[in-house]
Amino acid sequence: MTQDCVFCRIVAGEAPAQIVYQDDLVTAFWDIRPVAPVHILIAPNAHYRSLNEMGPEEEAVAGRMMLVARQIAQEQGIADRGYRLILNTGRDAGQVVFHVHLHLLGGRRMRYPLG
Ligand code: AMP
Ligand code: ZN
């Protein structure tokens, strides 16, 4: 765990968060500033600054993030209507929290074009 990382602290139960799911590999919690009726973040329990730090050894956790997002979409009742997954990587993408996380967005019609 990285002490000065807010998502590491959430994973460890040391910072407040509305946790919706946790297992041996990932933790999911509501985004503090939701931009859609459903806005949940799915983060690995281990600290990776960005997707650029994840390699073949992280295949299991990377896959888990996506499947947990799918499962939460189901539980939140947005799976059939549709939802969007976003994984910002680096400055150009607007990443502000440097602990990998997948955004699950849904509950309203998403806008296009992307970017
Ligand atoms: P990004 O790094 O741009 O992919 O997005 C970081 C996201 O983390 C933003 O949507 C923030 O609202 C969210 N966020 C930042 N701090 C917290 C926190 N303590 N708990 C929950 N969400 C957070
Ligand atoms: Zn971290």
PDB file of C-alpha atoms in Angstrom, residues 18-102:
ATOM      1  CA  GLN A  18     -19.141   3.931  -0.344  1.00  0.00           C
ATOM      2  CA  ILE A  19     -17.797   0.499  -1.184  1.00  0.00           C
ATOM      3  CA  VAL A  20     -20.066  -1.624  -3.353  1.00  0.00           C
ATOM      4  CA  TYR A  21     -17.819  -4.631  -3.886  1.00  0.00           C
ATOM      5  CA  GLN A  22     -14.492  -6.011  -2.694  1.00  0.00           C
ATOM      6  CA  ASP A  23     -12.630  -9.261  -3.291  1.00  0.00           C
ATOM      7  CA  ASP A  24      -9.054 -10.501  -3.232  1.00  0.00           C
ATOM      8  CA  LEU A  25      -8.092  -8.484  -6.325  1.00  0.00           C
ATOM      9  CA  VAL A  26     -10.319  -5.427  -6.716  1.00  0.00           C
ATOM     10  CA  THR A  27     -12.407  -2.884  -4.805  1.00  0.00           C
ATOM     11  CA  ALA A  28     -15.362  -0.952  -6.249  1.00  0.00           C
ATOM     12  CA  PHE A  29     -16.754   2.252  -4.737  1.00  0.00           C
ATOM     13  CA  TRP A  30     -18.877   5.241  -5.729  1.00  0.00           C
ATOM     14  CA  ASP A  31     -17.095   8.170  -7.333  1.00  0.00           C
ATOM     15  CA  ILE A  32     -17.099  11.139  -4.970  1.00  0.00           C
ATOM     16  CA  ARG A  33     -18.165  13.488  -7.810  1.00  0.00           C
ATOM     17  CA  PRO A  34     -20.544  11.412  -9.924  1.00  0.00           C
ATOM     18  CA  VAL A  35     -21.150  12.576 -13.494  1.00  0.00           C
ATOM     19  CA  ALA A  36     -23.967  10.082 -14.129  1.00  0.00           C
ATOM     20  CA  PRO A  37     -26.698   8.421 -12.010  1.00  0.00           C
ATOM     21  CA  VAL A  38     -24.367   5.422 -11.744  1.00  0.00           C
ATOM     22  CA  HIS A  39     -20.684   6.316 -11.424  1.00  0.00           C
ATOM     23  CA  ILE A  40     -18.640   3.640  -9.715  1.00  0.00           C
ATOM     24  CA  LEU A  41     -14.879   3.135  -9.787  1.00  0.00           C
ATOM     25  CA  ILE A  42     -13.306  -0.320  -9.914  1.00  0.00           C
ATOM     26  CA  ALA A  43      -9.684  -0.317  -8.718  1.00  0.00           C
ATOM     27  CA  PRO A  44      -7.099  -3.044  -8.191  1.00  0.00           C
ATOM     28  CA  ASN A  45      -6.295  -3.629  -4.527  1.00  0.00           C
ATOM     29  CA  ALA A  46      -2.607  -3.369  -5.409  1.00  0.00           C
ATOM     30  CA  HIS A  47      -1.138  -0.026  -6.387  1.00  0.00           C
ATOM     31  CA  TYR A  48      -0.352   0.577 -10.067  1.00  0.00           C
ATOM     32  CA  ARG A  49       0.084   4.212 -11.052  1.00  0.00           C
ATOM     33  CA  SER A  50      -1.542   3.654 -14.422  1.00  0.00           C
ATOM     34  CA  LEU A  51      -2.284   0.969 -16.976  1.00  0.00           C
ATOM     35  CA  ASN A  52       1.249   1.591 -18.284  1.00  0.00           C
ATOM     36  CA  GLU A  53       2.575  -0.121 -15.138  1.00  0.00           C
ATOM     37  CA  MET A  54       0.537  -3.294 -15.684  1.00  0.00           C
ATOM     38  CA  GLY A  55       1.991  -6.229 -17.583  1.00  0.00           C
ATOM     39  CA  PRO A  56       1.162  -9.861 -18.387  1.00  0.00           C
ATOM     40  CA  GLU A  57       1.410 -10.783 -14.660  1.00  0.00           C
ATOM     41  CA  GLU A  58      -1.574  -8.489 -14.092  1.00  0.00           C
ATOM     42  CA  GLU A  59      -3.833 -10.267 -16.560  1.00  0.00           C
ATOM     43  CA  ALA A  60      -6.004 -11.726 -13.788  1.00  0.00           C
ATOM     44  CA  VAL A  61      -6.586  -8.420 -12.012  1.00  0.00           C
ATOM     45  CA  ALA A  62      -7.132  -6.554 -15.290  1.00  0.00           C
ATOM     46  CA  GLY A  63      -9.737  -9.097 -16.337  1.00  0.00           C
ATOM     47  CA  ARG A  64     -11.361  -9.049 -12.898  1.00  0.00           C
ATOM     48  CA  MET A  65     -11.818  -5.264 -13.119  1.00  0.00           C
ATOM     49  CA  MET A  66     -13.835  -5.611 -16.297  1.00  0.00           C
ATOM     50  CA  LEU A  67     -15.948  -8.536 -15.156  1.00  0.00           C
ATOM     51  CA  VAL A  68     -16.709  -6.868 -11.818  1.00  0.00           C
ATOM     52  CA  ALA A  69     -17.805  -3.755 -13.727  1.00  0.00           C
ATOM     53  CA  ARG A  70     -20.155  -5.933 -15.747  1.00  0.00           C
ATOM     54  CA  GLN A  71     -21.520  -7.545 -12.577  1.00  0.00           C
ATOM     55  CA  ILE A  72     -22.099  -4.190 -10.872  1.00  0.00           C
ATOM     56  CA  ALA A  73     -23.837  -2.872 -14.006  1.00  0.00           C
ATOM     57  CA  GLN A  74     -26.185  -5.834 -13.692  1.00  0.00           C
ATOM     58  CA  GLU A  75     -26.811  -5.173  -9.994  1.00  0.00           C
ATOM     59  CA  GLN A  76     -27.401  -1.469 -10.631  1.00  0.00           C
ATOM     60  CA  GLY A  77     -29.999  -2.353 -13.275  1.00  0.00           C
ATOM     61  CA  ILE A  78     -28.208  -0.668 -16.189  1.00  0.00           C
ATOM     62  CA  ALA A  79     -26.782  -3.706 -17.972  1.00  0.00           C
ATOM     63  CA  ASP A  80     -29.550  -3.941 -20.573  1.00  0.00           C
ATOM     64  CA  ARG A  81     -29.838  -0.204 -21.250  1.00  0.00           C
ATOM     65  CA  GLY A  82     -26.100   0.063 -21.555  1.00  0.00           C
ATOM     66  CA  TYR A  83     -23.163   1.652 -19.809  1.00  0.00           C
ATOM     67  CA  ARG A  84     -19.714   2.996 -20.520  1.00  0.00           C
ATOM     68  CA  LEU A  85     -16.330   1.942 -19.104  1.00  0.00           C
ATOM     69  CA  ILE A  86     -13.496   4.472 -19.113  1.00  0.00           C
ATOM     70  CA  LEU A  87      -9.894   3.967 -18.072  1.00  0.00           C
ATOM     71  CA  ASN A  88      -7.959   7.238 -18.211  1.00  0.00           C
ATOM     72  CA  THR A  89      -4.213   6.764 -18.605  1.00  0.00           C
ATOM     73  CA  GLY A  90      -1.815   9.660 -18.213  1.00  0.00           C
ATOM     74  CA  ARG A  91      -1.984  13.406 -18.598  1.00  0.00           C
ATOM     75  CA  ASP A  92      -3.520  13.661 -22.056  1.00  0.00           C
ATOM     76  CA  ALA A  93      -6.404  11.447 -20.912  1.00  0.00           C
ATOM     77  CA  GLY A  94      -6.987  13.637 -17.861  1.00  0.00           C
ATOM     78  CA  GLN A  95      -5.970  11.042 -15.274  1.00  0.00           C
ATOM     79  CA  VAL A  96      -5.904  12.773 -11.881  1.00  0.00           C
ATOM     80  CA  VAL A  97      -5.735   9.860  -9.442  1.00  0.00           C
ATOM     81  CA  PHE A  98      -2.614   7.811 -10.123  1.00  0.00           C
ATOM     82  CA  HIS A  99      -3.918   4.460  -8.919  1.00  0.00           C
ATOM     83  CA  VAL A 100      -5.497   2.539 -11.793  1.00  0.00           C
ATOM     84  CA  HIS A 101      -9.297   2.623 -11.839  1.00  0.00           C
ATOM     85  CA  LEU A 102     -12.056   1.812 -14.277  1.00  0.00           C
TER      86      LEU A 102
END
